[in-house]
Coordinates of C-alpha atoms and ligand atoms in Angstrom, one line a residue:
M1 CA -32.6 -23.9 -0.2
T2 CA -31.5 -20.9 -2.3
D3 CA -33.1 -18.3 -0.1
S4 CA -32.0 -19.6 3.3
P5 CA -30.2 -17.1 5.5
L6 CA -26.5 -17.3 5.3
R7 CA -23.8 -17.0 8.0
I8 CA -21.4 -14.4 6.7
L9 CA -18.2 -13.3 8.3
L10 CA -16.7 -10.1 6.9
M11 CA -13.0 -9.6 7.7
A12 CA -11.3 -6.3 7.2
A13 CA -8.6 -3.9 8.5
E14 CA -11.0 -1.1 9.1
M15 CA -14.6 -0.4 9.7
V16 CA -16.8 2.6 10.5
P17 CA -17.4 3.6 13.3
F18 CA -14.3 2.1 14.9
A19 CA -11.4 2.9 12.6
K20 CA -11.3 4.6 9.2
T21 CA -8.7 5.8 6.8
G22 CA -10.8 5.7 3.6
G23 CA -13.6 4.1 1.7
L24 CA -12.9 0.6 2.8
A25 CA -14.1 1.4 6.3
D26 CA -17.3 2.9 4.9
V27 CA -18.0 -0.3 3.0
T28 CA -17.4 -2.6 5.9
G29 CA -19.4 -0.4 8.1
A30 CA -22.5 -0.2 5.8
L31 CA -22.6 -3.5 3.9
P32 CA -23.1 -5.7 7.1
K33 CA -26.1 -3.5 8.1
A34 CA -27.6 -4.0 4.6
L35 CA -27.0 -7.7 4.7
K36 CA -28.6 -7.9 8.1
M37 CA -31.7 -6.0 6.8
Q38 CA -32.0 -8.8 4.3
G39 CA -32.2 -11.4 7.1
H40 CA -28.7 -12.8 7.1
D41 CA -26.5 -13.7 10.2
V42 CA -23.6 -11.4 9.5
R43 CA -20.6 -10.7 11.7
V44 CA -17.5 -8.6 11.2
A45 CA -13.9 -9.2 12.4
M46 CA -11.2 -6.5 12.7
P47 CA -8.2 -5.7 14.8
R48 CA -8.7 -3.9 18.1
Y49 CA -6.4 -0.9 17.5
G50 CA -5.2 1.2 20.4
R51 CA -7.2 4.2 19.2
I52 CA -10.6 2.4 19.6
D53 CA -12.2 3.6 22.7
R54 CA -13.4 0.5 24.5
E55 CA -15.7 2.3 26.9
R56 CA -17.4 4.4 24.2
F57 CA -18.1 1.4 22.0
Q58 CA -18.9 -0.9 25.0
V59 CA -16.3 -3.4 23.9
G60 CA -16.6 -6.6 25.9
E61 CA -14.7 -9.9 26.0
A62 CA -15.8 -13.0 24.1
L63 CA -12.6 -15.1 24.8
A64 CA -10.0 -14.1 27.3
S65 CA -6.9 -15.6 25.9
Y66 CA -6.2 -18.3 23.4
P67 CA -3.1 -19.4 21.4
V68 CA -2.7 -18.4 17.8
P69 CA -0.1 -20.2 15.6
M70 CA 2.5 -17.8 14.3
D71 CA 5.7 -19.0 12.6
D72 CA 7.1 -21.8 14.7
H73 CA 5.4 -20.9 17.9
S74 CA 2.1 -19.5 19.1
E75 CA 1.1 -16.1 20.5
D76 CA -1.9 -15.2 22.6
A77 CA -5.0 -13.2 21.4
A78 CA -8.1 -12.1 23.1
L79 CA -11.4 -12.0 21.2
L80 CA -13.3 -8.9 22.0
H81 CA -16.8 -8.2 21.1
A82 CA -18.9 -5.1 20.2
V83 CA -22.1 -4.4 18.3
V84 CA -23.2 -2.1 15.6
T85 CA -26.9 -1.3 15.8
S86 CA -28.9 -1.1 12.6
A87 CA -32.5 -1.0 11.5
G88 CA -32.3 -4.7 10.7
G89 CA -30.8 -5.7 14.1
D90 CA -27.5 -5.7 15.8
V91 CA -24.3 -6.7 13.9
P92 CA -21.8 -8.4 16.1
V93 CA -18.2 -7.2 15.7
Y94 CA -15.3 -9.3 16.8
M95 CA -12.1 -7.5 17.6
I96 CA -8.7 -9.2 17.8
D97 CA -6.8 -7.9 20.7
N98 CA -3.0 -8.2 21.2
A99 CA -1.1 -5.3 22.8
H100 CA 2.1 -5.9 20.9
Y101 CA 0.6 -5.8 17.4
Y102 CA -2.2 -3.2 17.8
D103 CA -1.6 -0.9 20.7
R104 CA -0.1 1.8 18.4
D105 CA -1.3 5.3 17.3
G106 CA -2.1 4.4 13.7
I107 CA -3.6 1.6 11.7
Y108 CA -1.0 0.9 9.0
M109 CA 2.4 1.7 7.8
Y110 CA 4.4 -0.3 10.3
E111 CA 7.4 -2.4 9.4
D112 CA 5.6 -5.5 10.7
D113 CA 2.3 -4.9 8.9
A114 CA 2.5 -8.4 7.4
D115 CA 2.9 -10.0 10.8
R116 CA 0.1 -7.8 12.2
F117 CA -2.4 -8.8 9.6
I118 CA -1.4 -12.5 9.5
F119 CA -1.9 -12.5 13.2
F120 CA -5.3 -10.8 12.9
C121 CA -6.5 -13.3 10.3
R122 CA -5.2 -16.4 12.1
A123 CA -6.6 -15.2 15.4
T124 CA -10.0 -14.6 13.8
L125 CA -10.2 -18.1 12.2
E126 CA -9.1 -19.7 15.5
G127 CA -11.3 -17.5 17.6
I128 CA -14.6 -18.1 15.8
K129 CA -13.8 -21.8 15.8
R130 CA -13.6 -21.6 19.6
V131 CA -16.8 -19.6 19.7
G132 CA -18.4 -22.3 17.5
W133 CA -20.0 -19.9 15.0
Q134 CA -19.4 -21.6 11.7
P135 CA -19.6 -19.2 8.6
D136 CA -21.0 -20.4 5.3
V137 CA -18.9 -17.8 3.6
I138 CA -16.0 -15.5 4.6
H139 CA -15.9 -12.2 2.8
C140 CA -12.3 -10.8 2.8
H141 CA -11.3 -7.3 1.9
D142 CA -8.1 -6.0 0.4
W143 CA -4.6 -7.4 1.0
H144 CA -4.8 -7.4 4.8
T145 CA -7.1 -10.4 4.8
A146 CA -6.0 -12.1 1.5
I147 CA -4.1 -14.8 3.3
V148 CA -7.5 -16.3 4.4
P149 CA -8.5 -17.7 1.0
N150 CA -5.0 -19.0 0.7
W151 CA -5.3 -20.8 4.1
L152 CA -8.8 -22.2 3.3
K153 CA -7.3 -24.0 0.3
T154 CA -4.2 -25.2 2.1
I155 CA -3.7 -25.5 5.9
Y156 CA -7.4 -25.3 6.8
K157 CA -8.5 -27.4 3.8
D158 CA -9.1 -30.5 6.0
D159 CA -10.2 -28.7 9.1
P160 CA -13.8 -30.0 9.6
F161 CA -14.9 -26.6 10.9
Y162 CA -13.9 -24.9 7.6
T163 CA -14.4 -27.6 5.0
N164 CA -17.6 -26.1 3.8
T165 CA -16.7 -22.5 4.1
A166 CA -16.5 -20.5 0.9
C167 CA -14.5 -17.4 0.4
V168 CA -15.3 -14.1 -1.5
Y169 CA -12.4 -11.7 -1.9
T170 CA -13.1 -8.0 -2.7
I171 CA -10.4 -5.8 -4.2
H172 CA -11.0 -2.2 -3.1
N173 CA -7.8 -0.9 -4.6
L174 CA -5.4 -3.0 -6.7
A175 CA -2.6 -0.5 -6.1
Y176 CA -2.1 -1.6 -2.5
Q177 CA -1.1 -5.2 -2.8
G178 CA 0.9 -5.9 0.4
V179 CA 4.2 -7.2 -1.0
F180 CA 6.7 -8.8 1.3
G181 CA 9.6 -11.3 1.3
Y182 CA 9.7 -15.1 1.7
R183 CA 9.9 -14.9 5.5
V184 CA 6.2 -14.0 5.5
L185 CA 5.3 -17.5 4.2
E186 CA 6.9 -19.1 7.2
I187 CA 5.1 -16.7 9.6
A188 CA 1.8 -17.6 7.9
G189 CA 2.7 -21.3 7.9
V190 CA 2.4 -21.8 4.1
D191 CA 6.1 -21.9 3.2
E192 CA 5.8 -25.6 2.1
F193 CA 3.7 -24.3 -0.9
G194 CA 6.2 -21.6 -1.9
F195 CA 5.7 -18.5 -3.9
I196 CA 2.8 -18.2 -6.4
A197 CA 4.3 -17.1 -9.6
H198 CA 2.4 -16.8 -12.9
P199 CA 4.4 -17.3 -16.1
D200 CA 3.3 -13.9 -17.3
T201 CA 4.1 -12.1 -14.0
P202 CA 7.8 -12.8 -13.3
A203 CA 7.7 -10.0 -10.7
L204 CA 5.8 -12.5 -8.5
N205 CA 8.5 -15.2 -8.6
D206 CA 10.2 -14.2 -5.5
V207 CA 7.9 -12.0 -3.5
V208 CA 4.8 -12.7 -1.4
D209 CA 2.0 -10.6 -2.9
F210 CA -1.0 -10.9 -0.6
M211 CA -3.4 -9.4 -3.2
G212 CA -2.2 -11.9 -5.8
R213 CA -2.8 -14.7 -3.4
G214 CA -6.3 -13.6 -2.6
I215 CA -7.0 -13.5 -6.4
Y216 CA -5.5 -16.9 -7.0
Y217 CA -7.2 -18.7 -4.1
A218 CA -10.6 -17.1 -3.5
D219 CA -13.8 -18.9 -4.8
I220 CA -15.1 -15.6 -6.1
I221 CA -13.3 -12.4 -6.7
N222 CA -14.9 -9.0 -7.1
T223 CA -14.1 -5.4 -7.2
V224 CA -16.2 -2.4 -6.4
S225 CA -17.6 -1.3 -9.7
E226 CA -18.2 -3.0 -13.0
T227 CA -16.0 -0.6 -15.0
Y228 CA -13.1 -1.2 -12.7
A229 CA -13.6 -5.0 -12.9
N230 CA -13.1 -4.7 -16.7
E231 CA -10.3 -2.1 -16.4
I232 CA -8.1 -4.3 -14.2
L233 CA -8.0 -7.0 -16.8
M234 CA -5.8 -4.7 -18.8
P235 CA -2.1 -3.8 -18.2
E236 CA -2.9 -0.1 -17.8
F237 CA -5.0 -0.7 -14.7
G238 CA -3.9 -4.3 -13.7
E239 CA -0.9 -3.1 -11.5
G240 CA 1.0 -6.2 -12.7
L241 CA -1.7 -8.6 -11.6
D242 CA -3.8 -8.5 -14.8
P243 CA -2.5 -11.9 -16.1
L244 CA -3.6 -13.5 -12.9
L245 CA -7.0 -11.7 -13.1
R246 CA -7.5 -12.7 -16.7
D247 CA -6.9 -16.4 -15.7
R248 CA -9.8 -16.0 -13.2
R249 CA -12.1 -13.8 -15.2
D250 CA -14.8 -16.4 -15.0
R251 CA -15.0 -15.7 -11.3
L252 CA -14.4 -12.0 -11.3
Y253 CA -17.4 -9.6 -10.8
G254 CA -18.0 -5.9 -10.2
V255 CA -20.4 -4.8 -7.5
L256 CA -20.7 -1.0 -7.1
N257 CA -20.4 0.3 -3.5
G258 CA -23.3 2.0 -1.9
I259 CA -23.1 4.8 0.7
D260 CA -24.5 4.7 4.2
T261 CA -27.6 6.8 3.7
E262 CA -28.2 7.1 7.4
I263 CA -24.9 8.7 8.1
N264 CA -24.8 10.7 4.8
N265 CA -28.2 12.4 4.9
P266 CA -28.4 16.2 4.6
A267 CA -31.9 16.1 6.2
T268 CA -30.5 14.7 9.5
D269 CA -26.8 15.4 9.5
Q270 CA -25.8 16.8 12.9
F271 CA -22.6 18.3 11.6
L272 CA -24.5 20.9 9.5
V273 CA -25.5 24.3 10.6
K274 CA -28.8 23.9 8.8
R275 CA -30.3 20.7 7.5
Y276 CA -32.0 20.4 4.1
D277 CA -33.5 18.0 1.6
A278 CA -34.7 18.0 -2.1
G279 CA -38.0 19.5 -1.0
N280 CA -36.4 22.5 0.8
L281 CA -33.0 23.6 -0.4
A282 CA -32.8 26.8 1.7
G283 CA -30.5 25.1 4.2
K284 CA -27.9 24.4 1.7
V285 CA -27.1 28.1 1.2
E286 CA -26.7 28.4 5.0
C287 CA -24.3 25.5 4.9
K288 CA -22.3 27.3 2.1
L289 CA -22.1 30.5 4.1
D290 CA -21.0 28.5 7.2
L291 CA -18.3 26.7 5.2
Q292 CA -17.0 29.9 3.8
R293 CA -16.8 31.4 7.3
E294 CA -15.0 28.3 8.7
A295 CA -12.6 28.2 5.7
G296 CA -11.8 31.9 6.1
L297 CA -13.2 32.8 2.6
P298 CA -15.4 35.8 1.8
Q299 CA -19.1 34.8 2.3
S300 CA -21.1 34.8 -0.9
R301 CA -24.2 33.0 -1.9
T302 CA -23.6 33.2 -5.6
I303 CA -19.9 32.6 -6.2
P304 CA -19.5 28.9 -7.3
L305 CA -17.8 26.9 -4.6
I306 CA -15.9 23.7 -5.5
G307 CA -15.2 21.1 -2.8
I308 CA -12.5 18.5 -2.7
I309 CA -12.3 15.7 0.0
S310 CA -9.6 13.3 -0.8
R311 CA -6.4 11.6 0.0
L312 CA -3.7 14.0 -1.5
A313 CA -2.3 11.3 -3.9
D314 CA -1.6 11.0 -7.6
Q315 CA -4.4 8.4 -7.9
K316 CA -6.9 11.1 -7.1
G317 CA -5.7 13.4 -9.9
F318 CA -3.8 15.9 -7.9
D319 CA -1.1 16.1 -10.5
L320 CA -3.8 17.3 -13.0
I321 CA -5.2 19.8 -10.5
D322 CA -1.7 21.0 -9.8
Q323 CA -1.2 21.9 -13.5
I324 CA -4.4 24.0 -13.8
I325 CA -5.0 25.5 -10.4
E326 CA -3.2 28.8 -11.0
P327 CA -4.9 29.7 -14.2
L328 CA -8.2 28.4 -12.8
L329 CA -8.1 30.7 -9.8
R330 CA -6.6 33.6 -11.8
N331 CA -9.2 33.6 -14.6
N332 CA -12.4 32.6 -12.9
D333 CA -14.7 33.8 -10.2
L334 CA -14.8 30.8 -7.9
Q335 CA -13.8 29.4 -4.6
I336 CA -12.2 26.1 -3.8
V337 CA -12.2 24.3 -0.4
I338 CA -10.0 21.2 0.1
L339 CA -10.0 18.7 2.9
G340 CA -7.3 16.1 2.7
T341 CA -4.0 14.7 3.9
G342 CA -1.2 12.9 1.9
D343 CA 1.8 13.8 -0.2
Q344 CA 3.9 16.5 1.3
R345 CA 4.4 18.2 -2.1
Y346 CA 0.6 18.7 -2.4
H347 CA 0.5 20.1 1.1
E348 CA 3.2 22.6 0.2
R349 CA 1.5 23.5 -3.0
L350 CA -1.8 24.2 -1.2
T351 CA -0.1 26.4 1.4
N352 CA 1.5 28.3 -1.4
M353 CA -1.8 28.7 -3.3
R354 CA -3.6 29.8 -0.1
A355 CA -1.0 32.5 0.4
R356 CA -1.4 33.8 -3.2
F357 CA -5.2 33.5 -3.5
P358 CA -6.5 33.9 0.1
K359 CA -10.0 34.9 -1.1
Q360 CA -10.4 32.0 -3.3
I361 CA -8.8 28.8 -1.9
A362 CA -8.7 27.3 1.6
A363 CA -7.3 23.9 2.6
F364 CA -8.0 21.8 5.8
R365 CA -5.0 19.5 6.0
T366 CA -6.5 17.0 8.4
F367 CA -8.8 14.0 8.5
N368 CA -12.1 15.2 10.0
A369 CA -15.6 13.8 9.6
Q370 CA -17.3 17.0 10.6
I371 CA -15.5 19.2 8.1
S372 CA -16.1 16.6 5.4
Q373 CA -19.8 16.8 5.8
K374 CA -19.7 20.6 5.9
I375 CA -17.9 20.6 2.6
Y376 CA -20.3 18.1 0.9
A377 CA -23.2 20.3 2.1
G378 CA -21.6 23.7 1.5
S379 CA -20.1 23.2 -1.9
D380 CA -21.9 23.6 -5.3
M381 CA -19.5 21.2 -7.1
F382 CA -17.3 18.4 -6.1
L383 CA -14.1 17.7 -7.9
M384 CA -12.7 14.2 -8.3
P385 CA -10.5 13.8 -11.4
S386 CA -9.0 10.4 -10.5
R387 CA -6.5 8.6 -12.6
F388 CA -8.2 5.5 -11.6
E389 CA -11.1 5.0 -9.1
P390 CA -12.2 1.4 -8.1
S391 CA -15.6 2.7 -6.9
G392 CA -15.3 6.1 -5.2
L393 CA -17.7 7.0 -2.5
S394 CA -17.1 10.7 -2.2
Q395 CA -18.9 11.4 -5.5
M396 CA -22.0 9.5 -4.4
I397 CA -22.0 11.4 -1.0
A398 CA -21.6 14.6 -2.9
L399 CA -24.6 13.8 -5.2
R400 CA -26.7 13.1 -2.1
Y401 CA -25.8 16.5 -0.7
G402 CA -26.6 18.2 -4.0
S403 CA -23.0 19.0 -4.8
I404 CA -22.5 18.3 -8.5
P405 CA -19.5 16.1 -9.3
I406 CA -16.9 16.9 -11.8
V407 CA -15.1 13.6 -12.5
R408 CA -12.9 11.7 -14.9
E409 CA -14.7 8.8 -16.6
T410 CA -13.0 5.9 -14.9
G411 CA -14.0 3.0 -12.6
G412 CA -16.9 3.7 -10.3
L413 CA -16.9 7.4 -11.3
A414 CA -18.0 6.3 -14.9
D415 CA -20.7 4.1 -13.3
T416 CA -22.2 6.8 -11.2
V417 CA -21.7 10.1 -12.9
R418 CA -23.3 10.8 -16.4
N419 CA -22.1 13.9 -18.2
F420 CA -24.7 16.6 -18.3
D421 CA -26.0 17.4 -21.8
P422 CA -27.6 20.8 -21.9
T423 CA -29.5 20.0 -25.1
T424 CA -31.4 17.0 -23.6
G425 CA -31.1 18.0 -20.0
E426 CA -29.8 14.6 -19.1
G427 CA -26.9 13.7 -16.8
N428 CA -26.0 14.3 -13.2
G429 CA -22.5 15.8 -13.4
F430 CA -19.6 16.8 -15.6
S431 CA -17.1 14.3 -16.8
F432 CA -14.1 14.0 -19.1
Q433 CA -12.3 11.0 -20.6
L434 CA -8.6 11.7 -21.3
Y435 CA -6.3 12.0 -18.3
D436 CA -5.3 15.4 -19.3
S437 CA -5.2 18.8 -17.6
M438 CA -6.9 20.6 -20.4
A439 CA -9.7 18.1 -20.5
L440 CA -10.2 18.7 -16.7
Y441 CA -10.1 22.4 -17.2
A442 CA -12.7 22.2 -19.9
A443 CA -15.0 20.1 -17.7
I444 CA -14.7 22.6 -14.8
I445 CA -15.5 25.5 -17.2
R446 CA -18.6 23.7 -18.5
A447 CA -19.8 23.2 -14.9
L448 CA -19.2 26.9 -14.1
E449 CA -21.1 28.0 -17.1
N450 CA -24.1 25.8 -16.3
Y451 CA -24.0 27.0 -12.7
H452 CA -25.2 30.4 -13.9
Y453 CA -28.4 29.0 -15.3
R454 CA -30.3 28.8 -12.0
N455 CA -33.1 26.5 -13.3
T456 CA -30.7 24.1 -15.0
W457 CA -28.6 23.9 -11.9
Q458 CA -31.6 23.4 -9.6
Q459 CA -32.7 20.5 -11.8
L460 CA -29.3 19.0 -11.6
M461 CA -29.2 19.3 -7.9
L462 CA -32.7 17.7 -7.5
R463 CA -31.8 14.8 -9.8
A464 CA -28.5 14.3 -7.9
M465 CA -30.2 14.3 -4.5
S466 CA -33.0 12.0 -5.4
A467 CA -30.9 9.2 -6.9
D468 CA -30.6 6.0 -4.9
H469 CA -27.1 5.1 -3.8
S470 CA -28.1 3.0 -0.8
W471 CA -26.6 -0.4 -0.1
A472 CA -29.8 -2.4 -0.7
T473 CA -29.2 -3.3 -4.3
S474 CA -25.5 -4.0 -3.9
A475 CA -26.1 -6.1 -0.8
R476 CA -28.4 -8.3 -2.9
R477 CA -25.6 -8.7 -5.5
Y478 CA -23.2 -9.7 -2.7
I479 CA -25.7 -12.3 -1.6
E480 CA -25.7 -13.7 -5.1
L481 CA -21.9 -13.8 -5.1
Y482 CA -21.8 -15.6 -1.7
R483 CA -24.2 -18.2 -3.0
R484 CA -22.2 -18.6 -6.1
A485 CA -19.0 -19.0 -4.1
I486 CA -20.7 -21.7 -2.0
A487 CA -22.0 -23.5 -5.0
T488 CA -18.8 -23.4 -7.0
R489 CA -16.2 -24.0 -4.3
T490 CA -13.4 -26.0 -5.8
E491 CA -10.0 -27.3 -4.7
R492 CA -7.2 -24.9 -5.5
P493 CA -3.9 -26.7 -5.2
P494 CA -0.7 -24.6 -5.9
R495 CA 0.1 -25.1 -9.5
E496 CA 3.2 -26.6 -11.0
T497 CA 4.3 -23.3 -12.4
Y498 CA 4.5 -22.0 -8.9
N499 CA 7.9 -21.7 -7.3
K500 CA 9.1 -23.1 -4.1
G501 CA 11.0 -20.4 -2.2
E502 CA 14.5 -21.4 -1.1
Ligands
ADP601 P1 -10.6 6.2 -1.0 O1 -11.1 5.0 -0.3 O2 -9.8 5.8 -2.2 O3 -9.8 7.2 -0.1 P2 -13.4 6.9 -1.5 O4 -14.0 8.0 -2.3 O5 -13.8 5.6 -1.9 O6 -11.8 7.1 -1.6 O7 -13.7 7.1 0.0 C1 -13.2 8.2 0.8 C2 -14.0 8.3 2.0 O8 -13.1 8.9 3.0 C3 -15.2 9.2 1.9 O9 -16.1 8.8 2.9 C4 -14.6 10.6 2.2 O10 -15.6 11.5 2.7 C5 -13.6 10.2 3.3 N1 -12.5 11.1 3.4 C6 -11.4 11.2 2.6 N2 -10.6 12.1 3.1 C7 -11.1 12.6 4.2 C8 -10.6 13.6 5.2 N3 -9.4 14.2 5.0 N4 -11.4 13.8 6.3 C9 -12.6 13.2 6.4 N5 -13.0 12.2 5.5 C10 -12.3 12.0 4.5

């Protein structure tokens, strides 16, 4: 039956509300709730990091201790259990517990990350088998879980529990591929199949590229916007994997992310000094004054305030911002508030700018959900000039809070922001094409000019706030992909061109 409910297991390294470093966690937090709303039996698996408060989230135990094959031995995992409540019902969340791998301060950037995520994946497959909950489809996200499609086509191929399980693999950011050495194949138990090397990607000949494996082995591959799905087929955006992606383009899709409209709602957001909606915008001005106070900037209702919430990385266009920030501040009456962490050189640059333009720019160099919501609400414009952007959530959240995005036309930014045309009155933001600092500067100036036409700006805000960026539509598209994966599951033996490691 084509409309029968599916059993769907999402596997990911992070998930809201338990652990978040970026958009991935927002997606894995919100998509299951939307799938649940549509009547499916969806569960999520993630590692139980040390920072997750077991009491606060009422984390219980599903399986006390069971062996997980790793390398030439086995190690013990416990399967923990929590729930995320949603309007459609509770979403069960399995957490893989192992003190050695996960009792650390952070989530990533450890030397043994390959081992940590292989263990997580293997413990999940072994754990749900013991629980006896058999998924129709496993939905894997990013390199941390890319070994799963590889296993389903190799060492689990003849396992009766998984013979009918299909796999969808979502690329959230092709730039983070998880590249390791041969030893990882032994740890994952797939060394007999060797490296996967494509004739057009010699760089893959002697490394283990988890992302590449996910792309090669999954039944369906998707990324998080239609534009990015097309972009990554080209060398400019393909990060070296475009030949592999072109081979599989008949199974490659783009599904735009949504945002969690319960968490990101200016009418109910508990972090705001005053709540507001499209019917009553008065609260937004209060939020602006509150933000200016908190940022140590002069309070003004009328000065245009540009917000930035971002990882401080080249991907996000900080090299462009860097080139124009001085003339921008010197020549224009505006304020900028930045929230972000990342590259040291950008931290230093911001400190320097703050010292020189204390009335115009303020930076919070931290990761903080409360400040982020205050910036979405308190800013008039939201700047996101990314070099590439698989989907981007921040611009959608900004729209919902009536902060008008200024973006580069790439990936999900191109799919969500339409350049404002004053002659027709159409559009919901300001965008530019060339990755070039003058093009960025011109887009900001256009936004500043239009800001002074109060009616125009009000129309822009209302249009932005009333657009639907919820997960409902995208969740339906994922269901289609899950069914397609189930219907088109095929064997995927390692190809002759693929090398055996020595
Ligand atoms: P990416 O996943 O590439 O970092 P996205 O735009 O897809 O970018 O998602 C970023 C998410 O992380 C948004 O929800 C944004 O509000 C949030 N975020 C980014 N930086 C911070 C920060 N310093 N503090 C709080 N939230 C942040």
